[in-house]
Amino acid sequence: MALLERVSTLIRANLNDLIDRAEDPEKMIKQVILDMENQYLQVKTQVAISIADLHMLEKKRKENQDAADDWFRKAEHSVDTQQDDLARVALERYRSFQQMGGSFAQQITDQQGQVESLKSALQKLEQKLLEAKLKKDL
């Protein structure tokens, strides 16, 4: 048994020595920096996508508000021409567009929060990447 333990210890020691020699600190730092740069690009892309989504939501909210205003004008015109049935239908449409507008407003608020958190994460990652590059030079 003692012989097997000694052989096992010798094999482990040789494997650890090979691993230690393979671990070149300069190469490891370069790899970490490369990984951080890749992650930085991914986060930057995600920020751009989130901003584009925010602009799309704002555009849809504007279109929705325009449609709601149009239905309100139609309801007013129907009341002026004493067409109460058409006025009711137009007011129902107006109310549904108003509800959708509230939904869009909530989505925009949520998206703005997400954009800000992603921008903050991007800045932190950029700062850490800069620190890592400076430490590499040392």
Tab-separated table of C-alpha atoms in Angstrom:
chain	number	residue	atom	x	y	z
A	1	MET	CA	0.000	0.000	0.000
A	2	ALA	CA	2.765	2.433	0.851
A	3	LEU	CA	4.258	1.914	-2.591
A	4	LEU	CA	0.964	2.875	-4.298
A	5	GLU	CA	0.678	5.995	-2.157
A	6	ARG	CA	4.223	7.030	-3.056
A	7	VAL	CA	3.605	6.450	-6.782
A	8	SER	CA	0.338	8.374	-6.521
A	9	THR	CA	2.088	11.258	-4.752
A	10	LEU	CA	4.841	11.254	-7.365
A	11	ILE	CA	2.333	11.341	-10.233
A	12	ARG	CA	0.364	14.177	-8.601
A	13	ALA	CA	3.564	16.131	-7.999
A	14	ASN	CA	4.635	15.719	-11.637
A	15	LEU	CA	1.183	16.772	-12.891
A	16	ASN	CA	1.172	19.841	-10.635
A	17	ASP	CA	4.660	20.745	-11.877
A	18	LEU	CA	3.500	20.493	-15.504
A	19	ILE	CA	0.485	22.676	-14.759
A	20	ASP	CA	2.653	25.256	-12.967
A	21	ARG	CA	5.017	25.443	-15.919
A	22	ALA	CA	2.100	25.739	-18.337
A	23	GLU	CA	0.638	28.666	-16.397
A	24	ASP	CA	2.467	31.634	-17.795
A	25	PRO	CA	1.176	34.700	-15.909
A	26	GLU	CA	1.631	36.963	-18.922
A	27	LYS	CA	-0.400	34.644	-21.140
A	28	MET	CA	-3.097	34.342	-18.488
A	29	ILE	CA	-3.381	38.126	-18.126
A	30	LYS	CA	-3.589	38.510	-21.911
A	31	GLN	CA	-6.364	35.904	-22.004
A	32	VAL	CA	-8.274	37.624	-19.197
A	33	ILE	CA	-8.004	40.952	-21.021
A	34	LEU	CA	-9.153	39.343	-24.263
A	35	ASP	CA	-12.141	37.818	-22.464
A	36	MET	CA	-12.970	41.182	-20.909
A	37	GLU	CA	-12.786	42.889	-24.313
A	38	ASN	CA	-15.170	40.308	-25.779
A	39	GLN	CA	-17.551	40.800	-22.871
A	40	TYR	CA	-17.275	44.582	-23.303
A	41	LEU	CA	-18.325	44.293	-26.950
A	42	GLN	CA	-21.274	42.091	-25.997
A	43	VAL	CA	-22.458	44.536	-23.344
A	44	LYS	CA	-21.984	47.468	-25.721
A	45	THR	CA	-24.108	45.669	-28.319
A	46	GLN	CA	-26.767	44.960	-25.711
A	47	VAL	CA	-26.846	48.650	-24.740
A	48	ALA	CA	-27.334	49.620	-28.383
A	49	ILE	CA	-30.152	47.101	-28.769
A	50	SER	CA	-31.846	48.370	-25.611
A	51	ILE	CA	-31.621	51.974	-26.794
A	52	ALA	CA	-33.087	50.977	-30.162
A	53	ASP	CA	-35.935	49.178	-28.364
A	54	LEU	CA	-36.552	52.302	-26.280
A	55	HIS	CA	-36.786	54.458	-29.416
A	56	MET	CA	-39.162	51.955	-30.991
A	57	LEU	CA	-41.406	52.011	-27.907
A	58	GLU	CA	-41.445	55.809	-27.917
A	59	LYS	CA	-42.384	55.811	-31.604
A	60	LYS	CA	-45.209	53.323	-30.978
A	61	ARG	CA	-46.465	55.404	-28.049
A	62	LYS	CA	-46.514	58.503	-30.273
A	63	GLU	CA	-48.393	56.629	-33.014
A	64	ASN	CA	-50.834	55.329	-30.418
A	65	GLN	CA	-51.385	58.844	-29.030
A	66	ASP	CA	-52.003	60.167	-32.540
A	67	ALA	CA	-54.572	57.425	-33.142
A	68	ALA	CA	-56.256	58.196	-29.810
A	69	ASP	CA	-56.434	61.897	-30.700
A	70	ASP	CA	-57.908	60.987	-34.083
A	71	TRP	CA	-60.629	58.863	-32.464
A	72	PHE	CA	-61.397	61.660	-30.022
A	73	ARG	CA	-61.839	64.105	-32.906
A	74	LYS	CA	-64.120	61.571	-34.610
A	75	ALA	CA	-66.177	61.302	-31.420
A	76	GLU	CA	-66.470	65.089	-31.198
A	77	HIS	CA	-67.519	65.269	-34.846
A	78	SER	CA	-70.113	62.543	-34.277
A	79	VAL	CA	-71.540	64.446	-31.297
A	80	ASP	CA	-71.657	67.634	-33.358
A	81	THR	CA	-73.590	65.826	-36.097
A	82	GLN	CA	-75.812	64.158	-33.460
A	83	GLN	CA	-74.710	60.608	-34.308
A	84	ASP	CA	-74.605	59.234	-30.771
A	85	ASP	CA	-73.976	55.606	-31.769
A	86	LEU	CA	-70.886	56.563	-33.763
A	87	ALA	CA	-69.740	58.825	-30.924
A	88	ARG	CA	-69.968	55.915	-28.443
A	89	VAL	CA	-67.958	53.649	-30.726
A	90	ALA	CA	-65.353	56.355	-31.274
A	91	LEU	CA	-65.103	57.005	-27.530
A	92	GLU	CA	-64.646	53.286	-26.867
A	93	ARG	CA	-61.817	53.208	-29.393
A	94	TYR	CA	-60.349	56.346	-27.838
A	95	ARG	CA	-60.456	54.731	-24.385
A	96	SER	CA	-58.760	51.547	-25.649
A	97	PHE	CA	-55.975	53.614	-27.233
A	98	GLN	CA	-55.603	55.559	-23.975
A	99	GLN	CA	-55.190	52.281	-22.063
A	100	MET	CA	-52.598	51.087	-24.559
A	101	GLY	CA	-50.848	54.438	-24.149
A	102	GLY	CA	-50.587	53.803	-20.414
A	103	SER	CA	-49.115	50.392	-21.138
A	104	PHE	CA	-46.576	51.917	-23.508
A	105	ALA	CA	-45.647	54.509	-20.890
A	106	GLN	CA	-44.940	51.753	-18.345
A	107	GLN	CA	-42.892	49.792	-20.872
A	108	ILE	CA	-40.879	52.904	-21.708
A	109	THR	CA	-40.167	53.529	-18.025
A	110	ASP	CA	-39.010	49.937	-17.581
A	111	GLN	CA	-36.859	50.111	-20.713
A	112	GLN	CA	-35.264	53.371	-19.578
A	113	GLY	CA	-34.303	51.683	-16.298
A	114	GLN	CA	-32.795	48.766	-18.177
A	115	VAL	CA	-30.836	51.078	-20.485
A	116	GLU	CA	-29.435	52.999	-17.514
A	117	SER	CA	-28.386	49.826	-15.697
A	118	LEU	CA	-26.713	48.484	-18.843
A	119	LYS	CA	-24.900	51.777	-19.379
A	120	SER	CA	-23.688	51.653	-15.783
A	121	ALA	CA	-22.472	48.071	-16.215
A	122	LEU	CA	-20.724	49.067	-19.437
A	123	GLN	CA	-18.900	51.912	-17.705
A	124	LYS	CA	-17.809	49.635	-14.856
A	125	LEU	CA	-16.574	47.012	-17.280
A	126	GLU	CA	-14.721	49.643	-19.289
A	127	GLN	CA	-13.022	50.879	-16.124
A	128	LYS	CA	-12.032	47.347	-15.082
A	129	LEU	CA	-10.702	46.668	-18.567
A	130	LEU	CA	-8.598	49.824	-18.373
A	131	GLU	CA	-7.262	48.785	-14.961
A	132	ALA	CA	-6.408	45.319	-16.250
A	133	LYS	CA	-4.514	46.786	-19.219
A	134	LEU	CA	-2.551	49.067	-16.901
A	135	LYS	CA	-1.711	46.166	-14.585
A	136	LYS	CA	-0.590	44.091	-17.552
A	137	ASP	CA	2.032	46.673	-18.368
A	138	LEU	CA	3.370	46.396	-14.842
